[in-house]
Short mmCIF file of C-alpha atoms in Angstrom, two decimals:
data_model
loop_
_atom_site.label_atom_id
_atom_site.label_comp_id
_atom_site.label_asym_id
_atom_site.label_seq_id
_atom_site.Cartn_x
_atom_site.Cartn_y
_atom_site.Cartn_z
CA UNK A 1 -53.42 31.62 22.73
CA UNK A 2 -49.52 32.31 23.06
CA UNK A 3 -48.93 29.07 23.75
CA UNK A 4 -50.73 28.17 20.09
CA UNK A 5 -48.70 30.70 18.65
CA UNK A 6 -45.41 29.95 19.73
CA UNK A 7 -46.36 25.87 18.17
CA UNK A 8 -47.44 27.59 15.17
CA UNK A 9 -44.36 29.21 14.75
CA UNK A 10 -42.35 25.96 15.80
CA UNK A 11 -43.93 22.97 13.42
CA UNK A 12 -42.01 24.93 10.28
CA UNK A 13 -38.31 24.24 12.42
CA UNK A 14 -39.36 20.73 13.92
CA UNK A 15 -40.54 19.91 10.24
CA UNK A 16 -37.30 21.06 8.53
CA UNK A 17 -35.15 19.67 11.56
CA UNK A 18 -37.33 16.16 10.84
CA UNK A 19 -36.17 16.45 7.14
CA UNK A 20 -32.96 16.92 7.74
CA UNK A 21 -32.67 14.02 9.33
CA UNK A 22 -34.88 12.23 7.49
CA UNK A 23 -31.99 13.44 4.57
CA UNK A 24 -28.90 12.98 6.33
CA UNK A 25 -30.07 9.49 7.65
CA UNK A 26 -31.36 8.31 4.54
CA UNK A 27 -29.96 9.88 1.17
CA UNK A 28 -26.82 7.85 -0.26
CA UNK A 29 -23.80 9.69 0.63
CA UNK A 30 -21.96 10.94 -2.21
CA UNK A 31 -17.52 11.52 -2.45
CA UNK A 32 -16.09 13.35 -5.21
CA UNK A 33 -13.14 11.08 -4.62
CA UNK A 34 -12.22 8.05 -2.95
CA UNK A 35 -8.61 9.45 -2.38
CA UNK A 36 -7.94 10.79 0.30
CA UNK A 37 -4.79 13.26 -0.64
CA UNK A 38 -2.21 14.09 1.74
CA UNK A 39 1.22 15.53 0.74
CA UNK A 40 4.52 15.53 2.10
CA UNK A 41 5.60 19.70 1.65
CA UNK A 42 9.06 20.51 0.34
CA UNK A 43 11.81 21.22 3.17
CA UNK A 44 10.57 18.51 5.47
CA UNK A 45 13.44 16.74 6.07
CA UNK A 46 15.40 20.06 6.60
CA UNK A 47 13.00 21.79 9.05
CA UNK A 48 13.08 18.16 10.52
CA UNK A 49 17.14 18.44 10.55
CA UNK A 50 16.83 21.97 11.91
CA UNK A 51 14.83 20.72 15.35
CA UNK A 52 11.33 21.65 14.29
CA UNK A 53 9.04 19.19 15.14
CA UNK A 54 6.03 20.57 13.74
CA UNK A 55 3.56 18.10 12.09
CA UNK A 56 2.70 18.01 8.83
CA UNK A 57 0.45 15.46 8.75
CA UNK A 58 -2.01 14.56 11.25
CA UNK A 59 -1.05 11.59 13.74
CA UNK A 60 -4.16 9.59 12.62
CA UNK A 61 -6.27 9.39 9.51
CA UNK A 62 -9.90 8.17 9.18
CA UNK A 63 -10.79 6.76 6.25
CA UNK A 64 -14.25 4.67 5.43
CA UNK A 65 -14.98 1.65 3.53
CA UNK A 66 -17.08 2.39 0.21
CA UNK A 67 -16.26 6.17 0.30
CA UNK A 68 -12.97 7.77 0.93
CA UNK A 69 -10.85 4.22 1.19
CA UNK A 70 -7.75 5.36 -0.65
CA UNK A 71 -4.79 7.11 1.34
CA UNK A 72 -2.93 8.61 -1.44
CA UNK A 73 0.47 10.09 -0.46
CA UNK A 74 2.64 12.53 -2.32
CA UNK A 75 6.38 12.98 -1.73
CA UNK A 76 6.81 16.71 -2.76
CA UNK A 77 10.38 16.84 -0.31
CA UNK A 78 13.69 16.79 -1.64
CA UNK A 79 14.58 13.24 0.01
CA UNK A 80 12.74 10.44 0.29
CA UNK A 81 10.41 9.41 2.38
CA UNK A 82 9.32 6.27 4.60
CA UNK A 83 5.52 5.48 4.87
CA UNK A 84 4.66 2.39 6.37
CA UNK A 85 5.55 -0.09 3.78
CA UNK A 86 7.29 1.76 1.35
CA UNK A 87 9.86 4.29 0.44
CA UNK A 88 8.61 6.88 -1.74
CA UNK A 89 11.26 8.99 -3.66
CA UNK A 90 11.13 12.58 -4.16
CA UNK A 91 8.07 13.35 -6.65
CA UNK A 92 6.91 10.25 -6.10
CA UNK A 93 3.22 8.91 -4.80
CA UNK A 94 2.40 6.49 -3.22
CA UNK A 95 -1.80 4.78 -3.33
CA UNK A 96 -2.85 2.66 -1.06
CA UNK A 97 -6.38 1.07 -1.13
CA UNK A 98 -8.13 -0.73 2.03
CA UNK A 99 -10.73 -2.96 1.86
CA UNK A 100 -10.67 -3.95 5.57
CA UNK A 101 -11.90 -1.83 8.68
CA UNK A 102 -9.19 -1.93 10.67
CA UNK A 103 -6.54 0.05 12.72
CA UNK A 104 -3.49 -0.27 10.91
CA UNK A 105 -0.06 1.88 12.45
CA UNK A 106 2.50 2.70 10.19
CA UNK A 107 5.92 3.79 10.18
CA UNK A 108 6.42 7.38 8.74
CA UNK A 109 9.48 9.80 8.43
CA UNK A 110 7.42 12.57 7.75
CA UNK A 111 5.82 12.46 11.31
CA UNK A 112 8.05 13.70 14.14
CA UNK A 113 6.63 10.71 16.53
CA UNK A 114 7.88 8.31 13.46
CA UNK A 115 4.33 6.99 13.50
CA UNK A 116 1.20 7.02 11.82
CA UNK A 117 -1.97 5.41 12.50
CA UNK A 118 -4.75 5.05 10.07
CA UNK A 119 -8.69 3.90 11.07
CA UNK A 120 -10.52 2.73 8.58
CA UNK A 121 -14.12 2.13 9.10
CA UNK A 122 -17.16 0.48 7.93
CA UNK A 123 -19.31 2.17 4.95
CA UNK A 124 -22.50 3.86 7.13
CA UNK A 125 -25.38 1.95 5.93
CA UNK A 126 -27.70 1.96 8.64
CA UNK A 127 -29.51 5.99 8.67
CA UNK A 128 -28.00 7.08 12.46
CA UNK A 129 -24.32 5.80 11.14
CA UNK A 130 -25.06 8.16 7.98
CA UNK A 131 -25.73 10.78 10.14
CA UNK A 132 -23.47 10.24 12.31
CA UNK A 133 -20.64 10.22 9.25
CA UNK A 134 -22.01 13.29 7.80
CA UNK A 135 -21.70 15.50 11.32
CA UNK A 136 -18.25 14.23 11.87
CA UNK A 137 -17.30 15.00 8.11
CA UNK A 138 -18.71 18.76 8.66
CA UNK A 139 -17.01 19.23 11.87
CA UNK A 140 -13.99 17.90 10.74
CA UNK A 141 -13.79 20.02 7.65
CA UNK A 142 -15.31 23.22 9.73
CA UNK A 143 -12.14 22.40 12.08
CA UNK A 144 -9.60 21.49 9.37
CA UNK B 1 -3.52 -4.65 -56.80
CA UNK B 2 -6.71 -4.38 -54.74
CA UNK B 3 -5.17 -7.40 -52.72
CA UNK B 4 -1.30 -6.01 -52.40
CA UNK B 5 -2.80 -2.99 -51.25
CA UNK B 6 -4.49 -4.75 -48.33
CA UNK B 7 -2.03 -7.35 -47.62
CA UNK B 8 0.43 -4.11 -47.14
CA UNK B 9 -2.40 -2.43 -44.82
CA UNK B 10 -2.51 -5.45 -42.28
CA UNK B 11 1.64 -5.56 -42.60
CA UNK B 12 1.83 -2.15 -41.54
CA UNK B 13 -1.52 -2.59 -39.25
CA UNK B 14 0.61 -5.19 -37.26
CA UNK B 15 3.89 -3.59 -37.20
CA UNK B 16 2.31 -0.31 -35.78
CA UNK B 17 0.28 -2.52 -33.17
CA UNK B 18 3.81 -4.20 -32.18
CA UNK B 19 5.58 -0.84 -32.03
CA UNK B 20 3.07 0.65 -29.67
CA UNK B 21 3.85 0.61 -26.07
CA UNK B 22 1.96 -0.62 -23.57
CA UNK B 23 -0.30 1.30 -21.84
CA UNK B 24 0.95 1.23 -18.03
CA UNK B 25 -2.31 0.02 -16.07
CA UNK B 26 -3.60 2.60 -14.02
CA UNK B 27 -3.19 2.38 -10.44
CA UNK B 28 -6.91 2.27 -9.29
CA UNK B 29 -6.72 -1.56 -10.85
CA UNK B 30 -4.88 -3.03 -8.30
CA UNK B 31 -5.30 -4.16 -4.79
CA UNK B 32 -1.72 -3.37 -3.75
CA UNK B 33 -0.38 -0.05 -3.06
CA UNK B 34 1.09 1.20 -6.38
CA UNK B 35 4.00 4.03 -6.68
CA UNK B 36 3.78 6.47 -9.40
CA UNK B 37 6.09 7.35 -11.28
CA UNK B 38 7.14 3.66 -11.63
CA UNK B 39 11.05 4.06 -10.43
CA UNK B 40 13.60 1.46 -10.98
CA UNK B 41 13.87 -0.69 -7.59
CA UNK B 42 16.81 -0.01 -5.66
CA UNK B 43 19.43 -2.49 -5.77
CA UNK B 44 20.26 -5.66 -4.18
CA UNK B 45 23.58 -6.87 -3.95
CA UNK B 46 23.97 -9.71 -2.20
CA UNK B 47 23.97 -13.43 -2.10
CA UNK B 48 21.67 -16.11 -4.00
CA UNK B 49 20.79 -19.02 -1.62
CA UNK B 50 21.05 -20.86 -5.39
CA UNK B 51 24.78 -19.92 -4.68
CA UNK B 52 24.73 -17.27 -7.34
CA UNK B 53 25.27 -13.67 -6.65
CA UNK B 54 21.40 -12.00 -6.30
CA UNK B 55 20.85 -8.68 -7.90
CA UNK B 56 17.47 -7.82 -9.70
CA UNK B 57 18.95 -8.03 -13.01
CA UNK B 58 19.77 -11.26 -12.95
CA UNK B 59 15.44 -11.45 -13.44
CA UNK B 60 14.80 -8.97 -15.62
CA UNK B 61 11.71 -9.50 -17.78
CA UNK B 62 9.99 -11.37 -15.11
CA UNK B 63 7.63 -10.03 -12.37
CA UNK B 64 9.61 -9.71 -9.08
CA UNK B 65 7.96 -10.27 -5.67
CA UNK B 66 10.50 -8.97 -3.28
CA UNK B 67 10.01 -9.26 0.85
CA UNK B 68 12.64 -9.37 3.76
CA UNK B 69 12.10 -12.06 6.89
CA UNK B 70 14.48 -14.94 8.51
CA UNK B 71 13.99 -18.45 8.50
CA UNK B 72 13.51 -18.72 12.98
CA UNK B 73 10.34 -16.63 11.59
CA UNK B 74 7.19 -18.13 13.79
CA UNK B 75 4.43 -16.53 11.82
CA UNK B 76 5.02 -13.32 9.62
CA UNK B 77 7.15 -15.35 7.25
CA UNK B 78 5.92 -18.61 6.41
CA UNK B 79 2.04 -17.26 6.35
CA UNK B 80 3.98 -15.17 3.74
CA UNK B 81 5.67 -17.27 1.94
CA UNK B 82 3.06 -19.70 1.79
CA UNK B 83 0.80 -17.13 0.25
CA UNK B 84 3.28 -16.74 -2.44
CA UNK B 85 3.51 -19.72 -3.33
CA UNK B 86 -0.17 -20.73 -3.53
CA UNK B 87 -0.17 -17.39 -5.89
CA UNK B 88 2.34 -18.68 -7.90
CA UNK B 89 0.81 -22.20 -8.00
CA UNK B 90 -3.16 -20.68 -8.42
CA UNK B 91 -1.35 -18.48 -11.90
CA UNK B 92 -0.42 -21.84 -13.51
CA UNK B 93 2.04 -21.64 -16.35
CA UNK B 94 1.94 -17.98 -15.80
CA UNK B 95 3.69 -18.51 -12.38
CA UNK B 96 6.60 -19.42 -14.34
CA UNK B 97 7.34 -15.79 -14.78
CA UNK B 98 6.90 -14.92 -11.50
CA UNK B 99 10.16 -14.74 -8.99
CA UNK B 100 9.52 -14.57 -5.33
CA UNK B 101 12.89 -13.18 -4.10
CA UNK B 102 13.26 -13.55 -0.09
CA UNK B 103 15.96 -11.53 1.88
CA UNK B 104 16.83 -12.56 5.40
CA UNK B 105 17.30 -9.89 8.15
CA UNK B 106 18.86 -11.99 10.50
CA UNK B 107 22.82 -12.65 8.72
CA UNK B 108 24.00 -13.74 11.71
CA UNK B 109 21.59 -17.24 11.46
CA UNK B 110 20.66 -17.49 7.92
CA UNK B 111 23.25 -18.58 5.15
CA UNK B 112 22.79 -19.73 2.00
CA UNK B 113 21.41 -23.32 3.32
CA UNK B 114 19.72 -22.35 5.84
CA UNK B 115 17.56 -20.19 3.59
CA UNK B 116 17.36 -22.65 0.39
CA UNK B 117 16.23 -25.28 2.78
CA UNK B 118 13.28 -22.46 4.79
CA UNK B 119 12.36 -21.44 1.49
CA UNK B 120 12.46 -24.56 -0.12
CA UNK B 121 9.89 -26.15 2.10
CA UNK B 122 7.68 -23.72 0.26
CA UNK B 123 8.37 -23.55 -3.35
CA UNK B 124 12.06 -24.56 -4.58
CA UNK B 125 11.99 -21.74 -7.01
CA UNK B 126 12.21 -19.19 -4.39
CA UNK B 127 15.44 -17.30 -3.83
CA UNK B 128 16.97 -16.27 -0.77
CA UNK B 129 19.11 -13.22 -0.52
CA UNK B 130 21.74 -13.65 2.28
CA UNK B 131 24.85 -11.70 3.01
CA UNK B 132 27.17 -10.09 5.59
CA UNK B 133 25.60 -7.77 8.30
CA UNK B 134 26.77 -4.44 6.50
CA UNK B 135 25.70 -6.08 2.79
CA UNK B 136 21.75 -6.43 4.77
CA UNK B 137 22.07 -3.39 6.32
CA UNK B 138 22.48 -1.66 3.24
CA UNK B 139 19.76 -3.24 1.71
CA UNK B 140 17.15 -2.36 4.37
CA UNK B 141 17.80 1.11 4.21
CA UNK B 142 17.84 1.45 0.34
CA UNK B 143 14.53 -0.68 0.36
CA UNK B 144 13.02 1.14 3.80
CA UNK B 145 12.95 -2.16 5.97
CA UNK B 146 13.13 -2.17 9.29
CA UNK B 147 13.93 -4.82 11.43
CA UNK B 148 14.57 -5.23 15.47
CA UNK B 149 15.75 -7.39 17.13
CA UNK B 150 13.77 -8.79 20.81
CA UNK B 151 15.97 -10.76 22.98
CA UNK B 152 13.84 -13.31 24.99
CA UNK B 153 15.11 -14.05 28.35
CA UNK B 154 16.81 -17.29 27.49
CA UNK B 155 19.03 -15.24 25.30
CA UNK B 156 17.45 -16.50 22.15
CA UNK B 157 15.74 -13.70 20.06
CA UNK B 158 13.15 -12.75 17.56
CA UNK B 159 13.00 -10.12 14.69
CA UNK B 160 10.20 -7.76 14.48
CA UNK B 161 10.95 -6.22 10.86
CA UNK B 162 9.08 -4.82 7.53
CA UNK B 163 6.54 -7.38 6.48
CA UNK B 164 5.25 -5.81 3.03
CA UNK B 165 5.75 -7.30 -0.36
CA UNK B 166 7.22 -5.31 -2.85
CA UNK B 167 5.68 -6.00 -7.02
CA UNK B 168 8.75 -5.78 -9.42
CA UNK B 169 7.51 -4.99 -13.22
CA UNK B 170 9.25 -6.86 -15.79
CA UNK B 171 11.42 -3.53 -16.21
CA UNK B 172 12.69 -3.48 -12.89
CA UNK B 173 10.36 -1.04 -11.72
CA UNK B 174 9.12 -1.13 -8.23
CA UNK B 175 5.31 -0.92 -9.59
CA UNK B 176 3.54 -1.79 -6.02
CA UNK B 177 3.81 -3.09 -2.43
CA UNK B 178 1.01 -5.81 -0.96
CA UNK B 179 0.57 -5.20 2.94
CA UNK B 180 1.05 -8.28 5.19
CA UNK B 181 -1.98 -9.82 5.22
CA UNK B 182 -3.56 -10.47 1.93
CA UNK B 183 -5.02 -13.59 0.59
CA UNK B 184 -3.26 -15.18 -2.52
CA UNK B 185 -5.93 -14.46 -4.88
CA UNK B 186 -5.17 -10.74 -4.13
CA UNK B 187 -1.50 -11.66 -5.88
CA UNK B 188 -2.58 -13.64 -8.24
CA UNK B 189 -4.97 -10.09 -9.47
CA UNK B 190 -2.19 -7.87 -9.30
CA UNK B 191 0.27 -10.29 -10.90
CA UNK B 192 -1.49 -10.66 -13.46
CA UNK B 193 -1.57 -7.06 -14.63
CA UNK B 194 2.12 -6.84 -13.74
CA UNK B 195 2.85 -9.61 -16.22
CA UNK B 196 0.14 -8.47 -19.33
CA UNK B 197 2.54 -5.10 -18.97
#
């Protein structure tokens, strides 16, 4: 009798748990933007000059094919700044599209290593790399 | 009167149309990475393998493809260059409007013929930029190159240095840089919008 119960009282969280996957494995995944924005905070360079070495960008950046495949950069420091293939001035930003999964390391001034790496990965198409994008994307943003 | 009053209305149509600027193409068009605001380009000053002096100026009003190599260049620079030039070639009379502006990073082997006769094996319209070691040294810093040098253990060397393309606008703007590694027809699309601007 408990044991009837306590399955009774469990189909209503295996069902919802099965349509959740059944969701996050199968409904299109949706970006408000394919940028993905990172900026480049006044006094930089000095706090650089001054021996602080704390990062103001992370060391690597994901990015995936078909969904958020656009770094965009924005110089808001007083001097300019070195990413990878360019030099951006003050006020300046800098777009850069992929269209390639791929590792691809960079040179940047803004990092105190001098380097950057970016991973850019396939668009998930099959349902468990859907899932799997959307968990990463919530812990990611949970952890940001 | 009917007709002079419509005659005048395409007149002044027209000269409105050719007064308006051009719209500057938005960035999500192209497949380069694109700087905005558009900024002039920093300078070059240095020497033409066409044994003129090279600064940008001397090609203003035609789309500028700027990138930095040396001739002893094994793979970087001639999958480069050929790329260019198979752009320029695939644009057709366009093309002609199109300069492909090469600066060495390696003074010390490339002069002037050294560098007409690399590039020329390419496209003979291609100019070299050559100079003293403090005249390159400038420039990679104002443009953001680097370059270093490996020394093999016969005591020859190799440079491992910037490898991006940088898009001049007919203005002298530095509209966009290509990454190493894209095919021609990527050039030839953002060329194209670089010269309808």
């Amino acid at each position: 009798m408990n044991k009837r119960r306590a399955w009774i009282i469990a189909w209503p969280f295996i069902g919802c748990a099965i349509a959740a996957l059944a969701w996050a494995g199968f409904a299109p995944i949706k970006v408000p933007s394919h940028d993905e924005l990172f900026e480049i905070p006044k006094g930089t360079y000095a706090r650089r000059m001054q021996g602080d070495k704390v990062e103001i960008l992370p060391s690597q950046i994901r990015l995936t094919l078909g969904l958020n495949d656009v770094l965009l950069l924005r110089n808001l420091d007083e001097v300019p700044q070195v990413f990878g293939p360019t030099i951006m001035m003050p006020g300046q930003s800098f777009r850069l599209p992929f269209e390639q999964a791929a590792r691809y390391n960079f040179a940047c001034t803004a990092h105190a290593s001098g380097q950057m790496t970016i991973v850019v990965e396939d668009e998930p198409v099959m349902p468990w790399s859907k899932i799997h994008w959307r968990v990463r994307e919530w812990w990611e943003n949970r952890t940001r | 009167m009917r007709t002079v009053s419509l005659l005048l209305g395409a007149i002044m149509a027209v000269a409105v149309a050719a007064e308006t600027p051009r719209l500057t193409p938005p960035d999500d068009l192209f497949k380069a990475g694109t700087l905005s605001p558009v900024m002039p380009a920093p300078k070059l000053v240095l020497d033409g393998s066409d044994g003129k002096p090279l600064t940008l100026e001397r090609f203003h009003g035609k789309v500028v493809a700027v990138a930095f190599g040396f001739s002893n260049c094994g793979e970087v620079c001639p999958i480069t260059l050929a790329t260019l030039a198979g752009a320029r070639k695939k644009l057709g009379p366009e093309g002609a409007d199109v300069q492909v502006v090469y600066v060495t990073v390696d003074p010390e082997r490339d002069d002037a013929n050294q560098m007409k006769k690399f590039l020329g094996s390419f496209d003979s319209t291609f100019v070299g930029g050559v100079g003293t070691r403090a005249q390159i040294d400038a420039a990679e810093k104002s443009w953001g190159i680097s370059s270093v040098r490996n020394t093999n253990a016969d005591g020859s060397y190799t440079i491992g240095h910037s490898s991006s393309i940088y898009l001049i606008n007919r203005k002298g703007g530095l509209r966009a840089v290509m990454p190493y590694g894209h095919p021609a027809d990527d050039f030839v699309h953002d060329l194209k919008i670089l010269l309808s601007e």
